[in-house]
Coordinates of C-alpha atoms and ligand atoms in Angstrom, one line a residue:
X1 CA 24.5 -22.8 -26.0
X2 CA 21.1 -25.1 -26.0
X3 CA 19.9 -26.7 -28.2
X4 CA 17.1 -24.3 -28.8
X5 CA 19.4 -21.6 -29.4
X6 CA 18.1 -18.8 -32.5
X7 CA 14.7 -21.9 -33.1
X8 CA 11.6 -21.0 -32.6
X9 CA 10.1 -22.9 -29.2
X10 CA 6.5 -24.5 -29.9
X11 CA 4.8 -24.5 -26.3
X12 CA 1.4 -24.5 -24.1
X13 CA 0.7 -21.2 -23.1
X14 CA -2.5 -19.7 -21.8
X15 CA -3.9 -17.4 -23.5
X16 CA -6.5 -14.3 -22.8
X17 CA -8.9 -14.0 -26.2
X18 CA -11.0 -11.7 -24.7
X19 CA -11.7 -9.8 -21.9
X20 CA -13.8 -11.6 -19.3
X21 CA -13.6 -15.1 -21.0
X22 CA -11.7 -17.9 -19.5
X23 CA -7.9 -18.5 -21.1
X24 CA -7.2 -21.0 -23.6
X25 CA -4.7 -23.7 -24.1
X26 CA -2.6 -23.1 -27.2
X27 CA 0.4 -24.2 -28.4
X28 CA 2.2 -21.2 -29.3
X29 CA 5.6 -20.3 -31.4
X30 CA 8.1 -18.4 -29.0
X31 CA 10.7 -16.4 -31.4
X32 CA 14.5 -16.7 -30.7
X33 CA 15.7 -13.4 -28.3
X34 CA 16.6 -9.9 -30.5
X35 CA 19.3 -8.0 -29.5
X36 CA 19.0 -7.0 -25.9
X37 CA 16.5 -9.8 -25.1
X38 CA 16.2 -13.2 -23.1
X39 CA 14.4 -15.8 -23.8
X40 CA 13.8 -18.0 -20.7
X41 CA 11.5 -21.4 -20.0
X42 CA 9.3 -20.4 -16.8
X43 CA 9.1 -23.0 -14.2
X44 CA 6.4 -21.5 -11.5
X45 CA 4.4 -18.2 -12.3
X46 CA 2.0 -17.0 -9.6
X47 CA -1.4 -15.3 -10.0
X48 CA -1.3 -11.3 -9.4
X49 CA -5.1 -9.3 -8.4
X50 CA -3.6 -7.3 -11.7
X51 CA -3.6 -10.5 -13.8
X52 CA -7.3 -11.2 -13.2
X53 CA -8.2 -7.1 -13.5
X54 CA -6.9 -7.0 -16.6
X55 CA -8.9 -10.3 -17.8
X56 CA -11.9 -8.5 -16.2
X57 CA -11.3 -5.9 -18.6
X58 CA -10.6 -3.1 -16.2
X59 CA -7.2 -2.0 -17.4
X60 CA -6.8 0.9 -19.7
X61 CA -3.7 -1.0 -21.0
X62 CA -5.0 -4.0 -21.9
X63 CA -4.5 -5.9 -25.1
X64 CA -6.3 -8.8 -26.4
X65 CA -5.2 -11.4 -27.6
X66 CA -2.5 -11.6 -25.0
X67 CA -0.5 -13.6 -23.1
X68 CA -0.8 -12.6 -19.1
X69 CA 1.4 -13.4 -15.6
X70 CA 4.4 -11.3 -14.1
X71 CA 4.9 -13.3 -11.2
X72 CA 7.0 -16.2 -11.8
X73 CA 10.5 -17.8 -11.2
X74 CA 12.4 -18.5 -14.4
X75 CA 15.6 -20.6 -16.4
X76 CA 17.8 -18.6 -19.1
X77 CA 17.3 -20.8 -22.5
X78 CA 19.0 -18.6 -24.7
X79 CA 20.2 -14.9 -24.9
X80 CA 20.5 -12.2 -27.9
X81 CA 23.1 -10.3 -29.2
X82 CA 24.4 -7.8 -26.7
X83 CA 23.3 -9.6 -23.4
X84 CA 26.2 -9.4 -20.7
X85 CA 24.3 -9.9 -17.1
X86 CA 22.7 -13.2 -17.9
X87 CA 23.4 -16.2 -19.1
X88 CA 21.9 -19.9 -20.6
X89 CA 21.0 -21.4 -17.3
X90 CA 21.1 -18.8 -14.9
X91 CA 17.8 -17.9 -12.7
X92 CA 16.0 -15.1 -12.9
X93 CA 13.1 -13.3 -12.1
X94 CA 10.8 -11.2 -14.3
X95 CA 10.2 -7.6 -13.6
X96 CA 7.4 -5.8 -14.4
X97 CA 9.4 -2.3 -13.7
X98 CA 12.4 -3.1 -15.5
X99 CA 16.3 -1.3 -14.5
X100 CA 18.5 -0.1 -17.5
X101 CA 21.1 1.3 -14.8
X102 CA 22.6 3.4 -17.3
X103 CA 24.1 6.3 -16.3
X104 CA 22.1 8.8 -18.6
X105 CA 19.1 7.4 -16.7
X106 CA 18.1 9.9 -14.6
X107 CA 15.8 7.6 -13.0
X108 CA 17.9 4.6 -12.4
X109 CA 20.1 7.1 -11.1
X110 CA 17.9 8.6 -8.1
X111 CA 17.6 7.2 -5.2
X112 CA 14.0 8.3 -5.0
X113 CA 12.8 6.1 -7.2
X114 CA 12.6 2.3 -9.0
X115 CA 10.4 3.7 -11.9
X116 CA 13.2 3.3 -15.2
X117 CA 11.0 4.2 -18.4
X118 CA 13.6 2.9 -20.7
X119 CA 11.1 -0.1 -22.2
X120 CA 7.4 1.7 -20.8
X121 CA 6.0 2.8 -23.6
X122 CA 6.6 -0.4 -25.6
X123 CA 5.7 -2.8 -22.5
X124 CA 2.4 -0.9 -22.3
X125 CA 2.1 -1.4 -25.8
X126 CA 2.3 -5.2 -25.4
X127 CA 5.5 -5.1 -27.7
X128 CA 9.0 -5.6 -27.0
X129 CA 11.6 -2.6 -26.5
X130 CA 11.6 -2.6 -30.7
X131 CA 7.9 -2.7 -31.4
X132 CA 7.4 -6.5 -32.3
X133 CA 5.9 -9.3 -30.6
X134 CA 7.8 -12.7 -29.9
X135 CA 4.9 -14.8 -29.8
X136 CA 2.5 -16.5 -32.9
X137 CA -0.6 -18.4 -33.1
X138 CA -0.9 -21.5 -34.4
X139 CA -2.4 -19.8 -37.8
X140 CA 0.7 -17.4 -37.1
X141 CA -1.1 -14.5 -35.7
X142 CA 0.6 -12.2 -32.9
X143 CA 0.0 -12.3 -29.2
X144 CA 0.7 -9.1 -27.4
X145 CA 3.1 -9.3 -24.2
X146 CA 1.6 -8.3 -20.7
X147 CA 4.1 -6.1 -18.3
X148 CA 6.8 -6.8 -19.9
X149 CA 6.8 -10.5 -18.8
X150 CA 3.8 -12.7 -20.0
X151 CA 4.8 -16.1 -17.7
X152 CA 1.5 -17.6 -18.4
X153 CA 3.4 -19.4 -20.9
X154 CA 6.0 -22.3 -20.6
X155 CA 8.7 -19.7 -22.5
X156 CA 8.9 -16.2 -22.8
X157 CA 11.3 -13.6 -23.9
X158 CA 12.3 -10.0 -22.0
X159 CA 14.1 -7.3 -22.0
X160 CA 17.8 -8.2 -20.5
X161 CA 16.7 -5.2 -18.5
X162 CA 13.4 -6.9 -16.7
X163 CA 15.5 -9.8 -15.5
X164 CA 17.1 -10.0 -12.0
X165 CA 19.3 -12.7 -11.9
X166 CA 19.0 -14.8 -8.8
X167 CA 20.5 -16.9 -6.4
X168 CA 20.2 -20.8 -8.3
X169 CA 19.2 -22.9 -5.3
X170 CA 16.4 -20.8 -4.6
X171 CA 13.0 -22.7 -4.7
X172 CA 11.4 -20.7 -8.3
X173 CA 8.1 -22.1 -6.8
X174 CA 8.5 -19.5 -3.6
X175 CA 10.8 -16.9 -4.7
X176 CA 8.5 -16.2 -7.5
X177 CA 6.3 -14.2 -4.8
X178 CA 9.3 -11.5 -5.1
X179 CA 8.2 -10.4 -8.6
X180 CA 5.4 -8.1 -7.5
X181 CA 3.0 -8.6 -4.7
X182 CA 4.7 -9.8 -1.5
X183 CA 7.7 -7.1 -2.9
X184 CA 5.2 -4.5 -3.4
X185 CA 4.0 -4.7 -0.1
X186 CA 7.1 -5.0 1.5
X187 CA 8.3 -2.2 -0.1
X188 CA 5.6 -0.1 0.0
X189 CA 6.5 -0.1 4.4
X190 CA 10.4 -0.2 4.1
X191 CA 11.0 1.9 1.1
X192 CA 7.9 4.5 -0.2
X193 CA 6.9 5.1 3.5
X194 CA 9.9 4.4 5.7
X195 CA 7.9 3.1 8.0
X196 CA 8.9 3.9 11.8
X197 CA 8.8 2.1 15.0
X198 CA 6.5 2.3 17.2
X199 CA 4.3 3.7 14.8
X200 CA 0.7 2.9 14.0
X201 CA -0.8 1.7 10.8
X202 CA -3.7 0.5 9.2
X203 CA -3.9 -1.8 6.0
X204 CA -7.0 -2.2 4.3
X205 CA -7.3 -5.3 2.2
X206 CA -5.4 -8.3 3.0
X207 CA -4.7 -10.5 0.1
X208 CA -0.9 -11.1 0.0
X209 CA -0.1 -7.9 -1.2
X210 CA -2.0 -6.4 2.4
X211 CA -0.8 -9.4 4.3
X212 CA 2.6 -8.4 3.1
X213 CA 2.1 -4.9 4.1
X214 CA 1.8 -6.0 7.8
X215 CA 4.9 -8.8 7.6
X216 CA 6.7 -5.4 6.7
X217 CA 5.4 -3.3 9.6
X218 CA 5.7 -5.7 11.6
X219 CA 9.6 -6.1 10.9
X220 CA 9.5 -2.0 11.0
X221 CA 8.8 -2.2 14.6
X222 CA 5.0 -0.5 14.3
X223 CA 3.3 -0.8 17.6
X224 CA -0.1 -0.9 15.9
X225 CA -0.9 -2.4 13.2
X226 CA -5.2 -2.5 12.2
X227 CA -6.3 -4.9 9.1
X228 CA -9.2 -4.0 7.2
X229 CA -11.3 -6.6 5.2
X230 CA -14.8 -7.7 4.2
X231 CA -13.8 -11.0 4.0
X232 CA -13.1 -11.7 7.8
X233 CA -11.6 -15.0 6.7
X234 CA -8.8 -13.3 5.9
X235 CA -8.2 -12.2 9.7
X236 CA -6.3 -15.3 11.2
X237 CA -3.7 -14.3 9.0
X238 CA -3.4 -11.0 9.7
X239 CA -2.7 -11.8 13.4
X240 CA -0.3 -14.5 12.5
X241 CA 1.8 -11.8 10.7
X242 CA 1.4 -8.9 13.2
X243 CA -2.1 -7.1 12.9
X244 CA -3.2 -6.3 16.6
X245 CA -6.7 -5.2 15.5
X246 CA -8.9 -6.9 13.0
X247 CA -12.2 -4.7 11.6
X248 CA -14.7 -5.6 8.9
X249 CA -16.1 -2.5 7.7
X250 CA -19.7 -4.3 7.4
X251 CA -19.2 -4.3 11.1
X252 CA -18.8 -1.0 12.2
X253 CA -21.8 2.3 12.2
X254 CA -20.6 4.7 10.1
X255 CA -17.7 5.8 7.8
X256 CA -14.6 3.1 8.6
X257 CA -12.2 6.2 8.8
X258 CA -14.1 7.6 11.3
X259 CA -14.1 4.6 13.4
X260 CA -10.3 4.4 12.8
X261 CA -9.2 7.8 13.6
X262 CA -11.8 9.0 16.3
X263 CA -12.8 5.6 18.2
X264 CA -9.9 3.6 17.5
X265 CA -7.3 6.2 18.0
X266 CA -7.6 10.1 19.1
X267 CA -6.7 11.7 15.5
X268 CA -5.4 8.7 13.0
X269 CA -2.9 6.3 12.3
X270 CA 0.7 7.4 11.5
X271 CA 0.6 5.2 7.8
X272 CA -1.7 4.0 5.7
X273 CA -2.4 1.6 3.3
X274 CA -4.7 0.6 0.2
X275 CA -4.1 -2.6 -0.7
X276 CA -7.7 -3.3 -2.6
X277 CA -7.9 -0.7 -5.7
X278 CA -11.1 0.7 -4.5
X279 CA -11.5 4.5 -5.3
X280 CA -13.4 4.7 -2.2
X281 CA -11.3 2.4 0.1
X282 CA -8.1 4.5 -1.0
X283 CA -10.4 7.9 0.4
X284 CA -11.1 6.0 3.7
X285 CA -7.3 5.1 4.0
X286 CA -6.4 8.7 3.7
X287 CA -8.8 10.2 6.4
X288 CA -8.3 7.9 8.8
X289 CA -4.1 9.2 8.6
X290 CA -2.9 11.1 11.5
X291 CA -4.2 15.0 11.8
X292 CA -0.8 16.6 11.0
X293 CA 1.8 14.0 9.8
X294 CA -0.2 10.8 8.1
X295 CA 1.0 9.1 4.9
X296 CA -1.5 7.0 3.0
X297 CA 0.0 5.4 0.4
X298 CA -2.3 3.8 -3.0
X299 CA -0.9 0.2 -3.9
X300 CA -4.2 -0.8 -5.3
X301 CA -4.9 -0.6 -9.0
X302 CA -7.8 0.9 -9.8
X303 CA -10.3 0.1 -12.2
X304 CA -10.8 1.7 -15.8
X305 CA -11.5 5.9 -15.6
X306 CA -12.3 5.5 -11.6
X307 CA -10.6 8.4 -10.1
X308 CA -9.9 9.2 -6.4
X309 CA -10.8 12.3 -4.5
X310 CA -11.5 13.8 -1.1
X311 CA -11.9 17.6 0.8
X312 CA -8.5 19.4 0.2
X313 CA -8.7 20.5 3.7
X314 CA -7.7 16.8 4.3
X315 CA -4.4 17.7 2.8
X316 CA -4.1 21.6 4.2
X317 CA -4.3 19.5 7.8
X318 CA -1.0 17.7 7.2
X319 CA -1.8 14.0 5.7
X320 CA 0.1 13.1 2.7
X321 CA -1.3 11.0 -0.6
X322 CA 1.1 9.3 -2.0
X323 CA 1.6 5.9 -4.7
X324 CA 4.2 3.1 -5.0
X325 CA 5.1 0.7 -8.1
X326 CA 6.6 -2.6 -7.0
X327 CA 6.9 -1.2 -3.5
X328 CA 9.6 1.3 -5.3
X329 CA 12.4 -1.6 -5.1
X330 CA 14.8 -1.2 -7.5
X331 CA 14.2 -4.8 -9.5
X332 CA 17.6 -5.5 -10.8
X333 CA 19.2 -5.1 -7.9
X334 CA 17.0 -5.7 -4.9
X335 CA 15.1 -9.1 -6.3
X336 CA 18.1 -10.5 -5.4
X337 CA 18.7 -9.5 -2.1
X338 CA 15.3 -10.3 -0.6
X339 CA 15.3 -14.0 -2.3
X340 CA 18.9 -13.8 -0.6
X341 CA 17.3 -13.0 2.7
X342 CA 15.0 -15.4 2.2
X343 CA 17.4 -18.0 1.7
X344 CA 19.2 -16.9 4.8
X345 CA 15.3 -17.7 6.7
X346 CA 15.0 -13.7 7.9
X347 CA 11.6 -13.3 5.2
X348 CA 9.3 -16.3 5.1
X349 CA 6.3 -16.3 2.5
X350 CA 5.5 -19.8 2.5
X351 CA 2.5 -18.5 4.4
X352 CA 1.4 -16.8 1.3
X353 CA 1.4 -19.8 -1.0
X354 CA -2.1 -21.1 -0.5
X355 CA -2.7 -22.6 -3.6
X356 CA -0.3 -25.4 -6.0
X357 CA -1.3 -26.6 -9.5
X358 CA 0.6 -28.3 -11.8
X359 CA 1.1 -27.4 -15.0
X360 CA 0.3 -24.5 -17.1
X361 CA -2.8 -25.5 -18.5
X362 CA -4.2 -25.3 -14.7
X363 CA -4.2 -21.4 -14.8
X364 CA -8.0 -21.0 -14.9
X365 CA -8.4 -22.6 -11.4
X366 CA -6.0 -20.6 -10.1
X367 CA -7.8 -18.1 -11.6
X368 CA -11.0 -19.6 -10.0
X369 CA -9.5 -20.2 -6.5
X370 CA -8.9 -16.2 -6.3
X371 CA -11.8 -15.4 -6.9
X372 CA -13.3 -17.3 -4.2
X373 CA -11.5 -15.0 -2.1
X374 CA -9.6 -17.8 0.1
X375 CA -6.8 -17.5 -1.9
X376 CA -3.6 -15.8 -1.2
X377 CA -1.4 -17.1 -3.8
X378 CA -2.1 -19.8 -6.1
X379 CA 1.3 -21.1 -7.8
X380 CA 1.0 -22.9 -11.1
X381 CA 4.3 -25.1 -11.3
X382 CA 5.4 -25.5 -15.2
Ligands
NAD401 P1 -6.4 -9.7 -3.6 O1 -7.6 -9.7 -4.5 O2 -5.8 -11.0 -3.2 O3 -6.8 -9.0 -2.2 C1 -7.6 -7.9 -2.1 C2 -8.3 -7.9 -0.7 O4 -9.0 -6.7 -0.6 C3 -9.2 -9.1 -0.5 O5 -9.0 -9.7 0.7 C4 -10.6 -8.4 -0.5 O6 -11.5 -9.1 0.4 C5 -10.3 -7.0 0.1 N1 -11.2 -6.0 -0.3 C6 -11.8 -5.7 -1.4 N2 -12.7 -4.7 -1.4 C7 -12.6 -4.2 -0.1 C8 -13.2 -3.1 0.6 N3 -14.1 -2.3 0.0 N4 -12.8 -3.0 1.9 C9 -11.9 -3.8 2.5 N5 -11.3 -4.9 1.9 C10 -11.7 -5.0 0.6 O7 -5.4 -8.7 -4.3 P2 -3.8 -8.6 -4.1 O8 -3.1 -9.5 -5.1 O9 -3.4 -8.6 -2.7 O10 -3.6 -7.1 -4.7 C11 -4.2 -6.1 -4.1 C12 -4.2 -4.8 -5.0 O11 -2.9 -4.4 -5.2 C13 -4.8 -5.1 -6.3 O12 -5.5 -3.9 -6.7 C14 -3.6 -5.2 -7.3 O13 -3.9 -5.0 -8.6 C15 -2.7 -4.2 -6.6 N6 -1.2 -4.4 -6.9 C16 -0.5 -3.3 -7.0 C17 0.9 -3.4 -7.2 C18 1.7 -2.1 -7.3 O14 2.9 -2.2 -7.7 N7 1.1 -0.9 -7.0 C19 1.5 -4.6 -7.1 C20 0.7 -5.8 -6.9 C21 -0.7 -5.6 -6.8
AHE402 N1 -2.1 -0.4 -16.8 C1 -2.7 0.3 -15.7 C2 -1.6 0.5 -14.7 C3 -1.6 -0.7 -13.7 C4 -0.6 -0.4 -12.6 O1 -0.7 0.6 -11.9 N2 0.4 -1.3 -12.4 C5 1.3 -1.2 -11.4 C6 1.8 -2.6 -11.1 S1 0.5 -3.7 -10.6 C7 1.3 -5.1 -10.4 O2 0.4 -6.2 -10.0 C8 2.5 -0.4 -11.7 O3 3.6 -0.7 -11.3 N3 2.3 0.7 -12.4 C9 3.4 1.5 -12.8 C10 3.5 1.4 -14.3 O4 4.4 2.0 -14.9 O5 2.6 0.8 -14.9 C11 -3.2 1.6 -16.1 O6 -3.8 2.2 -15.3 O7 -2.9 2.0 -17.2
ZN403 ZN1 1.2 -8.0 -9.7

């Protein structure tokens, strides 16, 4: 038991006032765990796109004041009534789509998909699974929760079912990638769309959630792999990890899709992928997929009431539109066995971690340094 143990936990978190204003340092009260809950002191949280979209004020979900981050790498402090699969010291990391594994979970149950709604409508809520918020203002006022996680603080508590407990001599400061992006893209190859080899794929936005996307093709044994960006900065990495053809849209006459599936290849690629959360971007993905068989799969997170669309004859001529959430890894159970793998040196992401700060008040430049666009990762170490 630590000492902390059923206290409240005064600490520095950073948090989001408003929408489109910088975070600010606070000193916050962390509650003591409910029933069912953890609560754990975060040692390295990275910065998501979906962190900054929903500072911009672009999500539909998004509560203010609240505490942000779902990418981070975590220590048990203390655990509520109830919780069995942790305990006080063990490592875990957060997840954004939680896993009850109950049997009556029809969900958790199918192999077809890592989307558990036990705790959705409450995490969307910016509550915990029984309505109420674990985190106070100085004046005593509650913070809504983010996702379900909310590591932009140096403690915070979650759902026993939102923590997957980890090997404990992984590096948090690394592993922390496998709470959403690197995952997401990973998955979004080996699990959504199966990827298979030899086939031919284009990825259109390379921040570490696109760079990921071609790590995992790569691995899947695709022959071709093309990267789309408008930041051609973002190209030497590409080719590192596996892209044989780098394009910048600003480059090219006409309609990207057309240039993909018509001068680049005779009908379209086999898979594609939006990794930028462009309405229009996710279109282009979708007709530049194979006449007959394509797959073009969303990752991107769009923007406040933008919608996507295209010519149903697009669909009537065999390509496929489809989504994933956390690449569609269960989180509970496969967290573990990709920080595992990492351990064992068969899935390095060091590349992805272009960015350190130290310390939790340092959020806003990491903040800053992605949106100068030469940032994969930044990783704030607690
Ligand atoms: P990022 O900002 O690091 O990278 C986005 C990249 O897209 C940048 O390199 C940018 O230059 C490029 N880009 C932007 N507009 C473009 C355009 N019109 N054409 C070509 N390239 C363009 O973001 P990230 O962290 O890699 O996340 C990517 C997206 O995935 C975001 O929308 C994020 O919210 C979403 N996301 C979804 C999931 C999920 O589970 N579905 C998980 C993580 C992230
Ligand atoms: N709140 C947004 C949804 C945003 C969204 O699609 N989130 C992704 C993860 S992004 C991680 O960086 C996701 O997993 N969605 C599934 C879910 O259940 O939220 C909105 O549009 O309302
Ligand atoms: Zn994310």
């Amino acid at each position: 038991m630590s000492e902390t143990a059923g206290k409240p936990i005064h600490c520095k978190a950073m948090v989001a006032r408003a929408p489109k204003q910088p975070l600010t340092e606070e000193i916050i009260t962390v509650d003591p765990p409910k029933a069912g809950e953890v609560r754990v002191k975060v040692m390295a949280n990275a910065l998501c796109h979906t962190d900054v979209y929903t500072l911009d004020g672009q999500d539909p979900e998004g509560l203010f004041p609240c505490i942000l981050g779902h990418e981070a790498g975590c220590i048990v402090e203390s655990v509520g009534e109830g919780v069995t699969s942790v305990a006080v010291g063990d490592h875990v990391i957060p997840c954004y789509t939680p896993q009850c594994c109950e049997t009556s979970c029809i969900f958790c149950q199918s192999p077809k998909t890592n989307l558990c709604p036990k705790i959705r409508s409450t995490q969307g809520a910016g509550v915990m699974p029984d309505g109420t918020k674990r985190f106070h203002d100085k004046d005593g006022k509650d913070i809504y929760h983010f996702m379900g996680c909310s590591t932009m603080s140096e403690y915070t508590v979650l759902a026993e079912i939102s923590c997957a407990k980890i090997d404990p001599e992984a590096p948090l400061d690394k592993v922390c990638l496998f709470g959403c992006g690197v995952a997401t893209g990973l998955g979004a190859v080996w699990n959504t769309c199966k990827v298979e080899a030899n086939s031919t794929v284009a990825v259109f936005g390379l921040g570490a959630v696109g760079l990921a996307v071609i790590q995992g093709a790569k691995v899947a044994g695709a022959s071709r792999i093309i990267a789309v960006d408008l930041n051609p900065s973002k190209f030497e990495s590409a080719k590192m990890l596996g892209a044989t053809d780098c394009v910048n849209p600003n480059d090219i006459e006409g309609p990207i899709q057309k240039h993909i599936a018509g001068t680049m290849t005779p009908w379209g690629v086999d898979y594609s992928f939006d990794c930028t959360g462009n309405v229009n971007v996710m279109r282009a993905a979708l007709e530049c997929s194979h006449r007959g068989w394509g797959t073009s799969c969303v990752i991107g997170v769009a923007a406040s009431g933008h919608e996507i669309s295209t010519r149903p004859f697009q669909l009537v001529t065999g390509r496929v539109w489809k989504g994933t959430a956390f690449g569609g890894f269960k989180s509970r159970t496969d967290v573990p066995l990709l920080v595992q793998r990492f351990m064992e040196g068969g899935l390095p992401i060091d590349h992805f971690i272009t960015h350190t700060f130290e310390g939790v008040d340092k959020t806003n430049e990491a903040i800053d340094a992605l949106h100068a666009g030469e940032c994969l990762r930044a990783v704030v170490k607690y």
